[in-house]
Tab-separated table of C-alpha atoms and ligand atoms in Angstrom:
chain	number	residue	atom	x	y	z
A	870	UNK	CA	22.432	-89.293	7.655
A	871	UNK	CA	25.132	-89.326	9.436
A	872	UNK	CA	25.675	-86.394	12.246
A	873	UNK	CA	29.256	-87.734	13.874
A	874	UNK	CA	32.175	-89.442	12.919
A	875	UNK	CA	33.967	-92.003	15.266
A	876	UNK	CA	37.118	-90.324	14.777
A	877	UNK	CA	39.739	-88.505	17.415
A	878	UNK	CA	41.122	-86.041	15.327
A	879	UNK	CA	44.268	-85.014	16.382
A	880	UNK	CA	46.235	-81.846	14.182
A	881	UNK	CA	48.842	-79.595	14.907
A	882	UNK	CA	52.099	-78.336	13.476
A	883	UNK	CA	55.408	-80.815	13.840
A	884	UNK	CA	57.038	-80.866	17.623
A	885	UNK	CA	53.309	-80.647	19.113
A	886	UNK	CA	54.094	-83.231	20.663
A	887	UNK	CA	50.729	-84.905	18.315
A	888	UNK	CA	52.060	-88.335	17.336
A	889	UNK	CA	53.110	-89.367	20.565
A	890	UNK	CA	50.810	-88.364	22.177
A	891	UNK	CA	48.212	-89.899	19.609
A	892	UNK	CA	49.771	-92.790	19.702
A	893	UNK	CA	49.803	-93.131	23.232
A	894	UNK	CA	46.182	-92.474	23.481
A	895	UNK	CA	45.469	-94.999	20.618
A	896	UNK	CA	46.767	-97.828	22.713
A	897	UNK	CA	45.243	-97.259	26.073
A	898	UNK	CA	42.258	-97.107	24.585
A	899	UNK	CA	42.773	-99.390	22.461
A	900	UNK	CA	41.972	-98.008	18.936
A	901	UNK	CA	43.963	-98.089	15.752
A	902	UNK	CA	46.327	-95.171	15.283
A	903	UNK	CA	46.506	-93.582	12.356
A	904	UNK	CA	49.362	-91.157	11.126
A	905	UNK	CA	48.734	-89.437	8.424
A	906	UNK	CA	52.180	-87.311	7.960
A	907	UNK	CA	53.989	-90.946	7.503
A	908	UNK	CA	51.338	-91.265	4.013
A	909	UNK	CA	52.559	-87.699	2.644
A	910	UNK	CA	56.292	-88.955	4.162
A	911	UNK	CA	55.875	-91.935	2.239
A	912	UNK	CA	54.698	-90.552	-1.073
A	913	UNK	CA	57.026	-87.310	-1.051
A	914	UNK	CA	60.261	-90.155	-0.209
A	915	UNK	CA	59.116	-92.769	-3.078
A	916	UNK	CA	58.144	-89.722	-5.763
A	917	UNK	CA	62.128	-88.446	-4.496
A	918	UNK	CA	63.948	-91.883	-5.446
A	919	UNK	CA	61.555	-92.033	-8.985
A	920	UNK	CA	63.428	-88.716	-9.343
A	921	UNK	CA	59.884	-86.786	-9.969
A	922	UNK	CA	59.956	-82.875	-9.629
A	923	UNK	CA	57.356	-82.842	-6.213
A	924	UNK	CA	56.219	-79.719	-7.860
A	925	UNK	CA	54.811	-80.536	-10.886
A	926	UNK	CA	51.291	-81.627	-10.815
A	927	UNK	CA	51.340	-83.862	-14.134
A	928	UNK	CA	54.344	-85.506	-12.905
A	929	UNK	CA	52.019	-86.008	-9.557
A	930	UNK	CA	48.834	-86.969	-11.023
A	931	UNK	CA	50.667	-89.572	-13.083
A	932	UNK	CA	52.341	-90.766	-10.005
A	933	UNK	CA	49.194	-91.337	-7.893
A	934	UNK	CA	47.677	-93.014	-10.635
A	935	UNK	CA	50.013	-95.739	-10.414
A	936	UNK	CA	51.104	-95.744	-7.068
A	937	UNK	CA	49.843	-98.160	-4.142
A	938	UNK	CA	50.323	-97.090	-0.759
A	939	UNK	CA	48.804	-99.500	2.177
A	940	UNK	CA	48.693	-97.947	5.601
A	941	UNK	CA	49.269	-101.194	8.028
A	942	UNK	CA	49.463	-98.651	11.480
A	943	UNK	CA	51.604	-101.736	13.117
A	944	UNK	CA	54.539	-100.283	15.437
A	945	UNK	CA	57.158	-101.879	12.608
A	946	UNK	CA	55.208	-101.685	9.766
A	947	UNK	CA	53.428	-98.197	9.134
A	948	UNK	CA	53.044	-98.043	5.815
A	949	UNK	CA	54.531	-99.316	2.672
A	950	UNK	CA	54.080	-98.054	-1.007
A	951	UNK	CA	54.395	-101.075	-3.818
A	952	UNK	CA	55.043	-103.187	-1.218
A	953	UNK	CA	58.272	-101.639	0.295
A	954	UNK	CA	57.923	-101.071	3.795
A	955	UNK	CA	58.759	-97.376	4.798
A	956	UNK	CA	58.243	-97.341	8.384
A	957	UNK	CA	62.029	-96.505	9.707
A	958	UNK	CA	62.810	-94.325	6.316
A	959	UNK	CA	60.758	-91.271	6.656
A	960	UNK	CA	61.536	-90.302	10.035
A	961	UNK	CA	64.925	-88.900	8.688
A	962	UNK	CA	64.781	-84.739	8.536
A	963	UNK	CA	65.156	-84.379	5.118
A	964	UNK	CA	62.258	-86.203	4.297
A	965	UNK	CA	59.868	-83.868	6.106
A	966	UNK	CA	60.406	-81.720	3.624
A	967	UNK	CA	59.931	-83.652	0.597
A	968	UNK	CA	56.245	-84.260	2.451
A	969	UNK	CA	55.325	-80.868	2.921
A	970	UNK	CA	56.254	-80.098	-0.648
A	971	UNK	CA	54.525	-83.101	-2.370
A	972	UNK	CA	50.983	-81.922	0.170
A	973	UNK	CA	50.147	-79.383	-1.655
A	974	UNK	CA	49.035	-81.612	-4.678
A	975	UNK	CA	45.291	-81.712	-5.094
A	976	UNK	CA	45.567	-85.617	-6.949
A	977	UNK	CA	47.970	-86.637	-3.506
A	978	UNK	CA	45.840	-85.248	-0.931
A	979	UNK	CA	42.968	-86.381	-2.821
A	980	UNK	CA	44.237	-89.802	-3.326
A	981	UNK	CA	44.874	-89.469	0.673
A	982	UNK	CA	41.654	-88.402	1.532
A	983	UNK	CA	40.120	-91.594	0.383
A	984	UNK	CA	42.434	-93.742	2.021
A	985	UNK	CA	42.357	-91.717	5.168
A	986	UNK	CA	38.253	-91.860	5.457
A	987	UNK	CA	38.393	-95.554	4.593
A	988	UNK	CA	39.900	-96.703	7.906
A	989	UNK	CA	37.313	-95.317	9.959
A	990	UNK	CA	34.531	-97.025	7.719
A	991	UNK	CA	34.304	-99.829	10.616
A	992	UNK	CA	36.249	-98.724	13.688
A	993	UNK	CA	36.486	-95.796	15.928
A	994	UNK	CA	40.023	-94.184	15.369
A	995	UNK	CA	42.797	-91.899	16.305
A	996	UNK	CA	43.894	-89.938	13.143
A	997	UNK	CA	46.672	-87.290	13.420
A	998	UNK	CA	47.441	-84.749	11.069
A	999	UNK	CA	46.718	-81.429	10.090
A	1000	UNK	CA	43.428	-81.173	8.358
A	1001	UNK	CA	41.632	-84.036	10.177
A	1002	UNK	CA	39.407	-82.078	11.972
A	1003	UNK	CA	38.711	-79.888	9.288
A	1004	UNK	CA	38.742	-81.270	5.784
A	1005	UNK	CA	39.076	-85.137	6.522
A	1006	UNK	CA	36.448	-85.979	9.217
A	1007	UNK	CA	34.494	-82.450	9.384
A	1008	UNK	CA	32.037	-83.993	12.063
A	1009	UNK	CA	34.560	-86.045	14.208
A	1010	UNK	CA	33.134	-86.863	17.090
A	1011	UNK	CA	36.136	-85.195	19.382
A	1012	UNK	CA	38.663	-82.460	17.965
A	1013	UNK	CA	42.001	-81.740	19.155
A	1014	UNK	CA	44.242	-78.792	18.017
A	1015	UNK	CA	48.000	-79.283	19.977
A	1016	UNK	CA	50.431	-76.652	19.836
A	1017	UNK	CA	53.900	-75.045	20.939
A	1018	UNK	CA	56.319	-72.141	20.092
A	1019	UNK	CA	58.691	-72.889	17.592
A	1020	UNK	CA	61.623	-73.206	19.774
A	1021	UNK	CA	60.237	-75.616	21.458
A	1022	UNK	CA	59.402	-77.672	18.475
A	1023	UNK	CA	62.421	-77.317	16.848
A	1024	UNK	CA	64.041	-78.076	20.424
A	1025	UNK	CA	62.013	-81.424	20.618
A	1026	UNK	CA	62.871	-82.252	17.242
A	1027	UNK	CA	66.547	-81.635	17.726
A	1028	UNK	CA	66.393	-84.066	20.978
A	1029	UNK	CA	64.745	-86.637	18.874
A	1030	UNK	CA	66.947	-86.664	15.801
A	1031	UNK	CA	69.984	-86.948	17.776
A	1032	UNK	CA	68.650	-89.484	19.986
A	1033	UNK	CA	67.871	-91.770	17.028
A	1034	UNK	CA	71.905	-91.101	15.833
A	1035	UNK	CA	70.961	-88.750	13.047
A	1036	UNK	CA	74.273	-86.239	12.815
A	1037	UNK	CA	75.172	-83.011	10.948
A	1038	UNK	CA	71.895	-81.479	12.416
A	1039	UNK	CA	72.000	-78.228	14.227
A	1040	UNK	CA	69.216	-76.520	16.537
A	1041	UNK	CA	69.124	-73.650	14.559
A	1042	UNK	CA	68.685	-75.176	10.887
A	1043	UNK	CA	65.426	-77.404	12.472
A	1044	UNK	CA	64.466	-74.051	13.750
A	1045	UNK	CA	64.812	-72.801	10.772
A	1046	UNK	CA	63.240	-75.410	8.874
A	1047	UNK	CA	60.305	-75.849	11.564
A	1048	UNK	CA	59.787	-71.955	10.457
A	1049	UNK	CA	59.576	-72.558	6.953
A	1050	UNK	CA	57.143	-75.744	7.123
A	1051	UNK	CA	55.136	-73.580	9.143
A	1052	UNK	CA	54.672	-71.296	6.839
A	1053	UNK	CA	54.334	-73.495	4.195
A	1054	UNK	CA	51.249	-75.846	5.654
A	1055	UNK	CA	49.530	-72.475	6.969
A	1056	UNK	CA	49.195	-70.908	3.576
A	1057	UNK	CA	48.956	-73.335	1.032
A	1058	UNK	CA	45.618	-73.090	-0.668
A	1059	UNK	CA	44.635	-76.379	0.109
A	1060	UNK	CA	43.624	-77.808	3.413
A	1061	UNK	CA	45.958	-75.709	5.074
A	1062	UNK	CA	46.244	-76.173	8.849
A	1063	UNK	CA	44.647	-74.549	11.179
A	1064	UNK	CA	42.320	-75.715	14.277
A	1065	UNK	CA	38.825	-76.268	13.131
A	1066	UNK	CA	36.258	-74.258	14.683
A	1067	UNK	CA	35.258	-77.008	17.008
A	1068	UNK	CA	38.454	-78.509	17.892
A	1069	UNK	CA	40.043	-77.742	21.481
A	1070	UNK	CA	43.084	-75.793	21.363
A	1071	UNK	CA	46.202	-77.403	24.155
A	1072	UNK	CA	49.145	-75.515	24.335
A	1073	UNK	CA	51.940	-77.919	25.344
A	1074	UNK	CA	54.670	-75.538	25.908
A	1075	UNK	CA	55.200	-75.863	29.253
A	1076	UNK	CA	53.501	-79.157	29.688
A	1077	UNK	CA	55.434	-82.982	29.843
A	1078	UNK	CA	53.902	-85.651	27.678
A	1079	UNK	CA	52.179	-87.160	30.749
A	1080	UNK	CA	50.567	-83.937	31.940
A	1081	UNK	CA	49.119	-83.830	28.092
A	1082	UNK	CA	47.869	-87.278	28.155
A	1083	UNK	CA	46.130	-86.684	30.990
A	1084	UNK	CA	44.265	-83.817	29.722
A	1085	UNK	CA	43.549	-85.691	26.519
A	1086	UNK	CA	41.961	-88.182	28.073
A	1087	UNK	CA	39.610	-86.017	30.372
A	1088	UNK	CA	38.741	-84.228	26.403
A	1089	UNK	CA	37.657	-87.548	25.084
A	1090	UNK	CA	36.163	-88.795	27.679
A	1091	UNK	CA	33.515	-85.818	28.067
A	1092	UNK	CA	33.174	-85.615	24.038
A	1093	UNK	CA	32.353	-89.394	24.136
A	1094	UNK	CA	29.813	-89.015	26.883
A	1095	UNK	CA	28.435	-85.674	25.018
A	1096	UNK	CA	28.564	-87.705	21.792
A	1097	UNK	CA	26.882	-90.915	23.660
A	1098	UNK	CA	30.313	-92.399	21.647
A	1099	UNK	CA	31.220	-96.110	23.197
A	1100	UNK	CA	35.005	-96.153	23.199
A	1101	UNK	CA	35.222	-99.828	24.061
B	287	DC	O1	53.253	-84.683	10.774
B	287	DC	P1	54.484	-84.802	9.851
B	287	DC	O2	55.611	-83.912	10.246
B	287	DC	O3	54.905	-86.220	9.693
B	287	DC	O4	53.956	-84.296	8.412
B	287	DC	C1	54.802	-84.167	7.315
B	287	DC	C2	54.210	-83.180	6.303
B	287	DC	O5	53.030	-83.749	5.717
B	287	DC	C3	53.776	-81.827	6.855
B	287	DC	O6	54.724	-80.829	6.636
B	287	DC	C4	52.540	-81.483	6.093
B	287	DC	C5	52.054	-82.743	5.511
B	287	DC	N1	50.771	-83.189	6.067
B	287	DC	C6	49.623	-82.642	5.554
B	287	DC	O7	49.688	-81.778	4.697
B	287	DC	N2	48.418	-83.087	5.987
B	287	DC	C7	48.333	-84.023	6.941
B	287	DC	N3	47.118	-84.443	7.342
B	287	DC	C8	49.505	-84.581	7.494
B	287	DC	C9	50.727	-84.140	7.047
């Protein structure tokens, strides 16, 4: 039987500050990252361009049936679906949306799911999203729930749109938007997200991404001493 899973789960809503900081923790120490909001990006962007209603669950479960999406995790090369690489594509703001829409499918978080537990079959990983630690790897070995108000998200959002050249954005529609997706991930019936029981909560409001990483670290290093967990 097994009691733990060699995962770091990472979840928390968008602007947390969660994928850099996951990513950041992957590489120093040295563990795959995986990112599961670029899978739901992915699918929501594809089932978009097929011109499928994100809605409709036939529509979905047809979708997934055919569908191949390969999760690489390389820095230019996330994830690709038939083939196409995605990677640079679903970072633009419009495509959050399509992802929170097409998550509340049972046959795509399903199909997810499986692909999800299958990279930690024979590796210890760092998975971010927002059911990890409570749907996806139940008994992960080390939980972490980041947080921050919504103006802050919404204001670390902004900063990071603009600074990859995206234009015609303004603070107050990502605030606005950030609001909405809130909503939406907190209440759908399905995995919804919240902090598991177990996870530890961070509030990174008022903290810089180093000050974060730090405390991270300190969190997984205990859990993986509790855990008797060898990170290298
Ligand atoms: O983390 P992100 O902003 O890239 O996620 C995009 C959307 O995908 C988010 O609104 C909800 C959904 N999602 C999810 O439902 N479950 C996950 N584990 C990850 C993302």
């Amino acid at each position: 039987m097994v009691n733990i899973e060699k995962v770091i789960a990472i979840d928390g809503p968008s602007g947390s500050g969660k994928s850099t900081i996951a990513r950041s923790l992957a590489k120093k120490l040295n563990l795959l990252y995986v990112d599961t909001g670029a899978m739901y990006r992915a699918l929501g962007l594809v089932g978009s361009k097929r011109g499928l209603d994100l809605q409709n669950e036939e529509e979905m479960e047809q979708f997934i049936s055919k569908v191949e999406l390969v999760y690489e995790g390389q820095t230019g090369s996330l994830v690709l679906i038939d083939g196409e690489n995605l990677t640079h594509e679903i970072r633009q703001h419009h495509v959050s949306e399509l992802a929170s829409k097409i998550s509340k499918d049972p046959h795509v978080r399903n199909y997810l799911l499986e692909i999800q537990r299958k990279l930690a079959q024979d590796r210890i990983i760092v998975m971010e999203g927002r059911d990890i630690g409570t749907v996806v790897f139940p008994k992960a070995f080390c939980k972490i729930f980041l947080t921050a108000g919504p103006e802050i998200r919404a204001k670390r959002r902004f900063d990071e749109l603009k600074a990859k050249g995206e234009k015609d954005i303004s603070l107050q529609k990502i605030l606005q938007d950030v609001i909405e997706r809130d909503h939406r991930d907190q209440t759908r019936a399905l995995a919804p997200l919240k902090p598991a029981e177990d996870a530890i909560i961070l509030d990174t409001s008022e903290m810089n991404l180093e000050q974060v990483l730090d405390d991270l670290k300190d969190i997984v290093e205990e859990a993986s001493e509790k855990k008797t967990v060898e990170l290298c």
